[in-house]
Amino acid sequence: MNASKKCPQCGQWSRWTQNPSDRCEHCQSILDPVTVARQQARQERRQEEDQRFTIDFIRINPDEPWFTRFYKRIGLGFQIAFASIISLFLWLIALLAG
Ligand SMILES: [Zn+2]
């Protein structure tokens, strides 16, 4: 499906394939900068959330010797138990405060 869109930079009409990252045929500027910025912000937020999760929990590396993995697994179990207790507390506080 082909459409055309007026370039926000130079004001000329340019071919547009409904893709927000399409660029103007005349000045090479992005035809839909608002959507592109929104998509980038969403992507960055998702990456931040992924990073936060991997930092919070111990990463178990399969190349490590079995005892290291064993201890890490115990530590990870404690971390998950601790995280559940914390979230239970937060839930209780929210319940009591409300
Ligand atoms: Zn243009």
PDB file of N, CA and C and ligand atoms in Angstrom:
ATOM      1  N   MET A   1       0.855  -1.196   0.000  1.00  0.00           N
ATOM      2  CA  MET A   1       0.000   0.000   0.000  1.00  0.00           C
ATOM      3  C   MET A   1       0.885   1.239   0.000  1.00  0.00           C
ATOM      4  N   ASN A   2       0.784   2.008  -1.027  1.00  0.00           N
ATOM      5  CA  ASN A   2       1.600   3.209  -1.125  1.00  0.00           C
ATOM      6  C   ASN A   2       0.782   4.460  -0.825  1.00  0.00           C
ATOM      7  N   ALA A   3       1.396   5.349  -0.105  1.00  0.00           N
ATOM      8  CA  ALA A   3       0.743   6.615   0.208  1.00  0.00           C
ATOM      9  C   ALA A   3       1.799   7.703   0.116  1.00  0.00           C
ATOM     10  N   SER A   4       1.365   8.919   0.174  1.00  0.00           N
ATOM     11  CA  SER A   4       2.344   9.991   0.215  1.00  0.00           C
ATOM     12  C   SER A   4       2.107  10.821   1.463  1.00  0.00           C
ATOM     13  N   LYS A   5       3.169  11.440   1.906  1.00  0.00           N
ATOM     14  CA  LYS A   5       3.094  12.211   3.137  1.00  0.00           C
ATOM     15  C   LYS A   5       3.879  13.492   2.954  1.00  0.00           C
ATOM     16  N   LYS A   6       3.376  14.536   3.522  1.00  0.00           N
ATOM     17  CA  LYS A   6       4.054  15.820   3.403  1.00  0.00           C
ATOM     18  C   LYS A   6       5.203  15.866   4.388  1.00  0.00           C
ATOM     19  N   CYS A   7       6.374  16.185   3.892  1.00  0.00           N
ATOM     20  CA  CYS A   7       7.567  16.212   4.736  1.00  0.00           C
ATOM     21  C   CYS A   7       7.491  17.381   5.722  1.00  0.00           C
ATOM     22  N   PRO A   8       7.707  17.110   7.008  1.00  0.00           N
ATOM     23  CA  PRO A   8       7.639  18.213   7.989  1.00  0.00           C
ATOM     24  C   PRO A   8       8.811  19.180   7.878  1.00  0.00           C
ATOM     25  N   GLN A   9       9.906  18.763   7.201  1.00  0.00           N
ATOM     26  CA  GLN A   9      11.088  19.613   7.087  1.00  0.00           C
ATOM     27  C   GLN A   9      11.003  20.572   5.903  1.00  0.00           C
ATOM     28  N   CYS A  10      10.794  19.981   4.700  1.00  0.00           N
ATOM     29  CA  CYS A  10      10.855  20.824   3.497  1.00  0.00           C
ATOM     30  C   CYS A  10       9.481  21.105   2.901  1.00  0.00           C
ATOM     31  N   GLY A  11       8.417  20.445   3.437  1.00  0.00           N
ATOM     32  CA  GLY A  11       7.073  20.738   2.973  1.00  0.00           C
ATOM     33  C   GLY A  11       6.720  20.119   1.634  1.00  0.00           C
ATOM     34  N   GLN A  12       7.580  19.253   1.088  1.00  0.00           N
ATOM     35  CA  GLN A  12       7.289  18.608  -0.189  1.00  0.00           C
ATOM     36  C   GLN A  12       6.647  17.250   0.061  1.00  0.00           C
ATOM     37  N   TRP A  13       5.830  16.817  -0.916  1.00  0.00           N
ATOM     38  CA  TRP A  13       5.186  15.528  -0.776  1.00  0.00           C
ATOM     39  C   TRP A  13       6.179  14.436  -1.159  1.00  0.00           C
ATOM     40  N   SER A  14       6.191  13.374  -0.343  1.00  0.00           N
ATOM     41  CA  SER A  14       7.140  12.304  -0.580  1.00  0.00           C
ATOM     42  C   SER A  14       6.429  10.963  -0.476  1.00  0.00           C
ATOM     43  N   ARG A  15       6.979   9.937  -1.165  1.00  0.00           N
ATOM     44  CA  ARG A  15       6.401   8.606  -1.104  1.00  0.00           C
ATOM     45  C   ARG A  15       6.561   8.061   0.307  1.00  0.00           C
ATOM     46  N   TRP A  16       5.506   7.385   0.783  1.00  0.00           N
ATOM     47  CA  TRP A  16       5.507   6.911   2.159  1.00  0.00           C
ATOM     48  C   TRP A  16       4.880   5.531   2.201  1.00  0.00           C
ATOM     49  N   THR A  17       5.580   4.533   2.753  1.00  0.00           N
ATOM     50  CA  THR A  17       5.064   3.165   2.796  1.00  0.00           C
ATOM     51  C   THR A  17       4.456   2.851   4.165  1.00  0.00           C
ATOM     52  N   GLN A  18       3.871   3.847   4.813  1.00  0.00           N
ATOM     53  CA  GLN A  18       3.241   3.704   6.141  1.00  0.00           C
ATOM     54  C   GLN A  18       4.276   3.359   7.212  1.00  0.00           C
ATOM     55  N   ASN A  19       5.533   3.407   6.851  1.00  0.00           N
ATOM     56  CA  ASN A  19       6.580   3.061   7.807  1.00  0.00           C
ATOM     57  C   ASN A  19       7.084   4.354   8.445  1.00  0.00           C
ATOM     58  N   PRO A  20       7.005   4.471   9.772  1.00  0.00           N
ATOM     59  CA  PRO A  20       7.371   5.744  10.412  1.00  0.00           C
ATOM     60  C   PRO A  20       8.828   6.145  10.218  1.00  0.00           C
ATOM     61  N   SER A  21       9.711   5.149   9.919  1.00  0.00           N
ATOM     62  CA  SER A  21      11.119   5.507   9.748  1.00  0.00           C
ATOM     63  C   SER A  21      11.463   5.850   8.293  1.00  0.00           C
ATOM     64  N   ASP A  22      10.451   5.906   7.411  1.00  0.00           N
ATOM     65  CA  ASP A  22      10.696   6.319   6.024  1.00  0.00           C
ATOM     66  C   ASP A  22      11.230   7.748   5.983  1.00  0.00           C
ATOM     67  N   ARG A  23      12.113   7.962   4.994  1.00  0.00           N
ATOM     68  CA  ARG A  23      12.709   9.293   4.899  1.00  0.00           C
ATOM     69  C   ARG A  23      12.219  10.033   3.662  1.00  0.00           C
ATOM     70  N   CYS A  24      12.266  11.347   3.738  1.00  0.00           N
ATOM     71  CA  CYS A  24      11.835  12.223   2.643  1.00  0.00           C
ATOM     72  C   CYS A  24      12.733  12.022   1.423  1.00  0.00           C
ATOM     73  N   GLU A  25      12.102  12.007   0.236  1.00  0.00           N
ATOM     74  CA  GLU A  25      12.863  11.856  -1.010  1.00  0.00           C
ATOM     75  C   GLU A  25      13.680  13.105  -1.333  1.00  0.00           C
ATOM     76  N   HIS A  26      13.328  14.215  -0.756  1.00  0.00           N
ATOM     77  CA  HIS A  26      13.939  15.490  -1.123  1.00  0.00           C
ATOM     78  C   HIS A  26      15.021  15.929  -0.146  1.00  0.00           C
ATOM     79  N   CYS A  27      14.778  15.758   1.176  1.00  0.00           N
ATOM     80  CA  CYS A  27      15.763  16.265   2.138  1.00  0.00           C
ATOM     81  C   CYS A  27      16.252  15.183   3.103  1.00  0.00           C
ATOM     82  N   GLN A  28      15.801  13.951   2.916  1.00  0.00           N
ATOM     83  CA  GLN A  28      16.241  12.803   3.734  1.00  0.00           C
ATOM     84  C   GLN A  28      15.882  12.921   5.207  1.00  0.00           C
ATOM     85  N   SER A  29      14.929  13.764   5.543  1.00  0.00           N
ATOM     86  CA  SER A  29      14.546  13.819   6.954  1.00  0.00           C
ATOM     87  C   SER A  29      13.406  12.824   7.210  1.00  0.00           C
ATOM     88  N   ILE A  30      13.259  12.394   8.444  1.00  0.00           N
ATOM     89  CA  ILE A  30      12.245  11.400   8.798  1.00  0.00           C
ATOM     90  C   ILE A  30      10.851  12.004   8.603  1.00  0.00           C
ATOM     91  N   LEU A  31       9.983  11.233   7.919  1.00  0.00           N
ATOM     92  CA  LEU A  31       8.655  11.749   7.576  1.00  0.00           C
ATOM     93  C   LEU A  31       7.711  11.788   8.771  1.00  0.00           C
ATOM     94  N   ASP A  32       7.919  10.886   9.730  1.00  0.00           N
ATOM     95  CA  ASP A  32       7.019  10.840  10.876  1.00  0.00           C
ATOM     96  C   ASP A  32       7.827  10.852  12.173  1.00  0.00           C
ATOM     97  N   PRO A  33       8.475  11.967  12.493  1.00  0.00           N
ATOM     98  CA  PRO A  33       9.387  12.002  13.650  1.00  0.00           C
ATOM     99  C   PRO A  33       8.698  11.720  14.977  1.00  0.00           C
ATOM    100  N   VAL A  34       7.404  12.032  15.102  1.00  0.00           N
ATOM    101  CA  VAL A  34       6.696  11.826  16.375  1.00  0.00           C
ATOM    102  C   VAL A  34       6.588  10.337  16.681  1.00  0.00           C
ATOM    103  N   THR A  35       6.163   9.557  15.670  1.00  0.00           N
ATOM    104  CA  THR A  35       6.016   8.109  15.875  1.00  0.00           C
ATOM    105  C   THR A  35       7.370   7.468  16.119  1.00  0.00           C
ATOM    106  N   VAL A  36       8.405   7.902  15.390  1.00  0.00           N
ATOM    107  CA  VAL A  36       9.747   7.347  15.566  1.00  0.00           C
ATOM    108  C   VAL A  36      10.240   7.604  16.986  1.00  0.00           C
ATOM    109  N   ALA A  37      10.053   8.806  17.490  1.00  0.00           N
ATOM    110  CA  ALA A  37      10.485   9.153  18.846  1.00  0.00           C
ATOM    111  C   ALA A  37       9.731   8.317  19.874  1.00  0.00           C
ATOM    112  N   ARG A  38       8.424   8.120  19.636  1.00  0.00           N
ATOM    113  CA  ARG A  38       7.615   7.344  20.572  1.00  0.00           C
ATOM    114  C   ARG A  38       8.098   5.888  20.600  1.00  0.00           C
ATOM    115  N   GLN A  39       8.386   5.333  19.411  1.00  0.00           N
ATOM    116  CA  GLN A  39       8.860   3.946  19.333  1.00  0.00           C
ATOM    117  C   GLN A  39      10.204   3.792  20.030  1.00  0.00           C
ATOM    118  N   GLN A  40      11.095   4.760  19.850  1.00  0.00           N
ATOM    119  CA  GLN A  40      12.415   4.696  20.491  1.00  0.00           C
ATOM    120  C   GLN A  40      12.281   4.738  22.004  1.00  0.00           C
ATOM    121  N   ALA A  41      11.424   5.601  22.508  1.00  0.00           N
ATOM    122  CA  ALA A  41      11.219   5.718  23.951  1.00  0.00           C
ATOM    123  C   ALA A  41      10.696   4.408  24.511  1.00  0.00           C
ATOM    124  N   ARG A  42       9.763   3.778  23.790  1.00  0.00           N
ATOM    125  CA  ARG A  42       9.192   2.528  24.255  1.00  0.00           C
ATOM    126  C   ARG A  42      10.268   1.434  24.304  1.00  0.00           C
ATOM    127  N   GLN A  43      11.122   1.406  23.270  1.00  0.00           N
ATOM    128  CA  GLN A  43      12.188   0.412  23.181  1.00  0.00           C
ATOM    129  C   GLN A  43      13.195   0.588  24.321  1.00  0.00           C
ATOM    130  N   GLU A  44      13.554   1.846  24.600  1.00  0.00           N
ATOM    131  CA  GLU A  44      14.507   2.125  25.669  1.00  0.00           C
ATOM    132  C   GLU A  44      13.953   1.701  27.013  1.00  0.00           C
ATOM    133  N   ARG A  45      12.662   1.949  27.226  1.00  0.00           N
ATOM    134  CA  ARG A  45      12.039   1.587  28.494  1.00  0.00           C
ATOM    135  C   ARG A  45      12.084   0.062  28.661  1.00  0.00           C
ATOM    136  N   ARG A  46      11.813  -0.666  27.574  1.00  0.00           N
ATOM    137  CA  ARG A  46      11.822  -2.119  27.640  1.00  0.00           C
ATOM    138  C   ARG A  46      13.231  -2.640  27.967  1.00  0.00           C
ATOM    139  N   GLN A  47      14.247  -2.034  27.348  1.00  0.00           N
ATOM    140  CA  GLN A  47      15.632  -2.441  27.612  1.00  0.00           C
ATOM    141  C   GLN A  47      16.004  -2.195  29.069  1.00  0.00           C
ATOM    142  N   GLU A  48      15.571  -1.070  29.615  1.00  0.00           N
ATOM    143  CA  GLU A  48      15.838  -0.749  31.012  1.00  0.00           C
ATOM    144  C   GLU A  48      15.220  -1.784  31.932  1.00  0.00           C
ATOM    145  N   GLU A  49      13.996  -2.182  31.622  1.00  0.00           N
ATOM    146  CA  GLU A  49      13.312  -3.182  32.445  1.00  0.00           C
ATOM    147  C   GLU A  49      14.043  -4.515  32.397  1.00  0.00           C
ATOM    148  N   ASP A  50      14.519  -4.910  31.215  1.00  0.00           N
ATOM    149  CA  ASP A  50      15.260  -6.165  31.083  1.00  0.00           C
ATOM    150  C   ASP A  50      16.535  -6.121  31.912  1.00  0.00           C
ATOM    151  N   GLN A  51      17.248  -4.998  31.844  1.00  0.00           N
ATOM    152  CA  GLN A  51      18.506  -4.853  32.580  1.00  0.00           C
ATOM    153  C   GLN A  51      18.266  -4.911  34.074  1.00  0.00           C
ATOM    154  N   ARG A  52      17.208  -4.264  34.546  1.00  0.00           N
ATOM    155  CA  ARG A  52      16.908  -4.232  35.957  1.00  0.00           C
ATOM    156  C   ARG A  52      16.688  -5.665  36.450  1.00  0.00           C
ATOM    157  N   PHE A  53      16.019  -6.472  35.663  1.00  0.00           N
ATOM    158  CA  PHE A  53      15.721  -7.838  36.068  1.00  0.00           C
ATOM    159  C   PHE A  53      16.995  -8.663  36.159  1.00  0.00           C
ATOM    160  N   THR A  54      17.913  -8.527  35.209  1.00  0.00           N
ATOM    161  CA  THR A  54      19.127  -9.340  35.229  1.00  0.00           C
ATOM    162  C   THR A  54      20.079  -8.893  36.332  1.00  0.00           C
ATOM    163  N   ILE A  55      20.036  -7.630  36.746  1.00  0.00           N
ATOM    164  CA  ILE A  55      20.890  -7.165  37.832  1.00  0.00           C
ATOM    165  C   ILE A  55      20.338  -7.679  39.164  1.00  0.00           C
ATOM    166  N   ASP A  56      19.027  -7.685  39.309  1.00  0.00           N
ATOM    167  CA  ASP A  56      18.403  -8.105  40.564  1.00  0.00           C
ATOM    168  C   ASP A  56      18.694  -9.557  40.910  1.00  0.00           C
ATOM    169  N   PHE A  57      18.753 -10.413  39.925  1.00  0.00           N
ATOM    170  CA  PHE A  57      18.936 -11.825  40.213  1.00  0.00           C
ATOM    171  C   PHE A  57      20.311 -12.297  39.739  1.00  0.00           C
ATOM    172  N   ILE A  58      20.873 -13.215  40.506  1.00  0.00           N
ATOM    173  CA  ILE A  58      22.184 -13.769  40.181  1.00  0.00           C
ATOM    174  C   ILE A  58      22.070 -14.542  38.868  1.00  0.00           C
ATOM    175  N   ARG A  59      23.033 -14.365  38.001  1.00  0.00           N
ATOM    176  CA  ARG A  59      23.023 -15.089  36.731  1.00  0.00           C
ATOM    177  C   ARG A  59      23.821 -16.372  36.891  1.00  0.00           C
ATOM    178  N   ILE A  60      23.242 -17.466  36.478  1.00  0.00           N
ATOM    179  CA  ILE A  60      23.922 -18.749  36.578  1.00  0.00           C
ATOM    180  C   ILE A  60      24.543 -19.065  35.222  1.00  0.00           C
ATOM    181  N   ASN A  61      25.874 -19.218  35.246  1.00  0.00           N
ATOM    182  CA  ASN A  61      26.617 -19.484  34.023  1.00  0.00           C
ATOM    183  C   ASN A  61      26.837 -20.997  33.891  1.00  0.00           C
ATOM    184  N   PRO A  62      26.382 -21.620  32.822  1.00  0.00           N
ATOM    185  CA  PRO A  62      26.522 -23.083  32.699  1.00  0.00           C
ATOM    186  C   PRO A  62      27.964 -23.567  32.569  1.00  0.00           C
ATOM    187  N   ASP A  63      28.927 -22.672  32.278  1.00  0.00           N
ATOM    188  CA  ASP A  63      30.332 -23.083  32.141  1.00  0.00           C
ATOM    189  C   ASP A  63      31.039 -23.190  33.483  1.00  0.00           C
ATOM    190  N   GLU A  64      30.407 -22.718  34.546  1.00  0.00           N
ATOM    191  CA  GLU A  64      31.059 -22.715  35.848  1.00  0.00           C
ATOM    192  C   GLU A  64      31.016 -24.108  36.484  1.00  0.00           C
ATOM    193  N   PRO A  65      31.973 -24.409  37.401  1.00  0.00           N
ATOM    194  CA  PRO A  65      31.957 -25.726  38.064  1.00  0.00           C
ATOM    195  C   PRO A  65      30.671 -25.943  38.854  1.00  0.00           C
ATOM    196  N   TRP A  66      30.348 -27.227  39.087  1.00  0.00           N
ATOM    197  CA  TRP A  66      29.040 -27.562  39.669  1.00  0.00           C
ATOM    198  C   TRP A  66      28.810 -26.929  41.029  1.00  0.00           C
ATOM    199  N   PHE A  67      29.878 -26.817  41.887  1.00  0.00           N
ATOM    200  CA  PHE A  67      29.663 -26.277  43.235  1.00  0.00           C
ATOM    201  C   PHE A  67      29.337 -24.788  43.195  1.00  0.00           C
ATOM    202  N   THR A  68      29.977 -24.066  42.242  1.00  0.00           N
ATOM    203  CA  THR A  68      29.655 -22.644  42.107  1.00  0.00           C
ATOM    204  C   THR A  68      28.194 -22.479  41.698  1.00  0.00           C
ATOM    205  N   ARG A  69      27.784 -23.323  40.731  1.00  0.00           N
ATOM    206  CA  ARG A  69      26.392 -23.272  40.286  1.00  0.00           C
ATOM    207  C   ARG A  69      25.440 -23.625  41.432  1.00  0.00           C
ATOM    208  N   PHE A  70      25.866 -24.630  42.253  1.00  0.00           N
ATOM    209  CA  PHE A  70      25.059 -25.076  43.382  1.00  0.00           C
ATOM    210  C   PHE A  70      24.830 -23.933  44.371  1.00  0.00           C
ATOM    211  N   TYR A  71      25.935 -23.257  44.755  1.00  0.00           N
ATOM    212  CA  TYR A  71      25.811 -22.152  45.702  1.00  0.00           C
ATOM    213  C   TYR A  71      24.999 -21.007  45.113  1.00  0.00           C
ATOM    214  N   LYS A  72      25.231 -20.746  43.835  1.00  0.00           N
ATOM    215  CA  LYS A  72      24.488 -19.659  43.185  1.00  0.00           C
ATOM    216  C   LYS A  72      23.000 -19.979  43.161  1.00  0.00           C
ATOM    217  N   ARG A  73      22.690 -21.259  42.931  1.00  0.00           N
ATOM    218  CA  ARG A  73      21.306 -21.663  42.865  1.00  0.00           C
ATOM    219  C   ARG A  73      20.625 -21.462  44.226  1.00  0.00           C
ATOM    220  N   ILE A  74      21.373 -21.773  45.308  1.00  0.00           N
ATOM    221  CA  ILE A  74      20.835 -21.549  46.656  1.00  0.00           C
ATOM    222  C   ILE A  74      20.610 -20.046  46.865  1.00  0.00           C
ATOM    223  N   GLY A  75      21.624 -19.257  46.477  1.00  0.00           N
ATOM    224  CA  GLY A  75      21.513 -17.805  46.598  1.00  0.00           C
ATOM    225  C   GLY A  75      20.334 -17.267  45.816  1.00  0.00           C
ATOM    226  N   LEU A  76      20.145 -17.811  44.625  1.00  0.00           N
ATOM    227  CA  LEU A  76      19.035 -17.377  43.771  1.00  0.00           C
ATOM    228  C   LEU A  76      17.704 -17.730  44.418  1.00  0.00           C
ATOM    229  N   GLY A  77      17.652 -18.931  45.037  1.00  0.00           N
ATOM    230  CA  GLY A  77      16.440 -19.353  45.742  1.00  0.00           C
ATOM    231  C   GLY A  77      16.108 -18.391  46.869  1.00  0.00           C
ATOM    232  N   PHE A  78      17.157 -17.995  47.632  1.00  0.00           N
ATOM    233  CA  PHE A  78      16.957 -17.038  48.711  1.00  0.00           C
ATOM    234  C   PHE A  78      16.481 -15.700  48.164  1.00  0.00           C
ATOM    235  N   GLN A  79      17.083 -15.273  47.060  1.00  0.00           N
ATOM    236  CA  GLN A  79      16.702 -13.986  46.467  1.00  0.00           C
ATOM    237  C   GLN A  79      15.249 -13.984  46.034  1.00  0.00           C
ATOM    238  N   ILE A  80      14.824 -15.081  45.420  1.00  0.00           N
ATOM    239  CA  ILE A  80      13.436 -15.166  44.947  1.00  0.00           C
ATOM    240  C   ILE A  80      12.488 -15.178  46.142  1.00  0.00           C
ATOM    241  N   ALA A  81      12.858 -15.940  47.218  1.00  0.00           N
ATOM    242  CA  ALA A  81      12.043 -15.983  48.432  1.00  0.00           C
ATOM    243  C   ALA A  81      11.968 -14.596  49.053  1.00  0.00           C
ATOM    244  N   PHE A  82      13.110 -13.917  49.117  1.00  0.00           N
ATOM    245  CA  PHE A  82      13.177 -12.576  49.684  1.00  0.00           C
ATOM    246  C   PHE A  82      12.304 -11.608  48.883  1.00  0.00           C
ATOM    247  N   ALA A  83      12.413 -11.691  47.561  1.00  0.00           N
ATOM    248  CA  ALA A  83      11.631 -10.813  46.684  1.00  0.00           C
ATOM    249  C   ALA A  83      10.138 -11.052  46.882  1.00  0.00           C
ATOM    250  N   SER A  84       9.735 -12.325  47.083  1.00  0.00           N
ATOM    251  CA  SER A  84       8.314 -12.606  47.287  1.00  0.00           C
ATOM    252  C   SER A  84       7.836 -12.048  48.621  1.00  0.00           C
ATOM    253  N   ILE A  85       8.708 -12.149  49.671  1.00  0.00           N
ATOM    254  CA  ILE A  85       8.332 -11.608  50.985  1.00  0.00           C
ATOM    255  C   ILE A  85       8.176 -10.090  50.883  1.00  0.00           C
ATOM    256  N   ILE A  86       9.128  -9.444  50.208  1.00  0.00           N
ATOM    257  CA  ILE A  86       9.069  -7.984  50.040  1.00  0.00           C
ATOM    258  C   ILE A  86       7.789  -7.581  49.314  1.00  0.00           C
ATOM    259  N   SER A  87       7.461  -8.306  48.239  1.00  0.00           N
ATOM    260  CA  SER A  87       6.265  -7.937  47.489  1.00  0.00           C
ATOM    261  C   SER A  87       5.002  -8.204  48.301  1.00  0.00           C
ATOM    262  N   LEU A  88       5.056  -9.248  49.155  1.00  0.00           N
ATOM    263  CA  LEU A  88       3.923  -9.524  50.042  1.00  0.00           C
ATOM    264  C   LEU A  88       3.740  -8.377  51.037  1.00  0.00           C
ATOM    265  N   PHE A  89       4.877  -7.898  51.585  1.00  0.00           N
ATOM    266  CA  PHE A  89       4.839  -6.767  52.511  1.00  0.00           C
ATOM    267  C   PHE A  89       4.271  -5.524  51.834  1.00  0.00           C
ATOM    268  N   LEU A  90       4.758  -5.255  50.617  1.00  0.00           N
ATOM    269  CA  LEU A  90       4.293  -4.076  49.870  1.00  0.00           C
ATOM    270  C   LEU A  90       2.798  -4.179  49.616  1.00  0.00           C
ATOM    271  N   TRP A  91       2.353  -5.406  49.321  1.00  0.00           N
ATOM    272  CA  TRP A  91       0.942  -5.635  49.062  1.00  0.00           C
ATOM    273  C   TRP A  91       0.127  -5.377  50.331  1.00  0.00           C
ATOM    274  N   LEU A  92       0.662  -5.866  51.485  1.00  0.00           N
ATOM    275  CA  LEU A  92      -0.024  -5.676  52.769  1.00  0.00           C
ATOM    276  C   LEU A  92      -0.105  -4.177  53.114  1.00  0.00           C
ATOM    277  N   ILE A  93       1.025  -3.473  52.897  1.00  0.00           N
ATOM    278  CA  ILE A  93       1.064  -2.031  53.191  1.00  0.00           C
ATOM    279  C   ILE A  93       0.037  -1.298  52.334  1.00  0.00           C
ATOM    280  N   ALA A  94      -0.003  -1.662  51.061  1.00  0.00           N
ATOM    281  CA  ALA A  94      -0.960  -1.040  50.146  1.00  0.00           C
ATOM    282  C   ALA A  94      -2.388  -1.325  50.595  1.00  0.00           C
ATOM    283  N   LEU A  95      -2.609  -2.561  51.080  1.00  0.00           N
ATOM    284  CA  LEU A  95      -3.930  -2.982  51.531  1.00  0.00           C
ATOM    285  C   LEU A  95      -4.347  -2.203  52.786  1.00  0.00           C
ATOM    286  N   LEU A  96      -3.381  -2.059  53.743  1.00  0.00           N
ATOM    287  CA  LEU A  96      -3.673  -1.379  55.001  1.00  0.00           C
ATOM    288  C   LEU A  96      -3.831   0.122  54.782  1.00  0.00           C
ATOM    289  N   ALA A  97      -2.979   0.681  53.914  1.00  0.00           N
ATOM    290  CA  ALA A  97      -3.027   2.112  53.650  1.00  0.00           C
ATOM    291  C   ALA A  97      -4.330   2.487  52.941  1.00  0.00           C
ATOM    292  N   GLY A  98      -4.804   1.588  52.073  1.00  0.00           N
ATOM    293  CA  GLY A  98      -6.028   1.872  51.313  1.00  0.00           C
ATOM    294  C   GLY A  98      -7.211   1.656  52.240  1.00  0.00           C
TER     295      GLY A  98
HETATM  296 ZN    ZN B   1      11.793  16.842   2.998  1.00  0.00          ZN
END
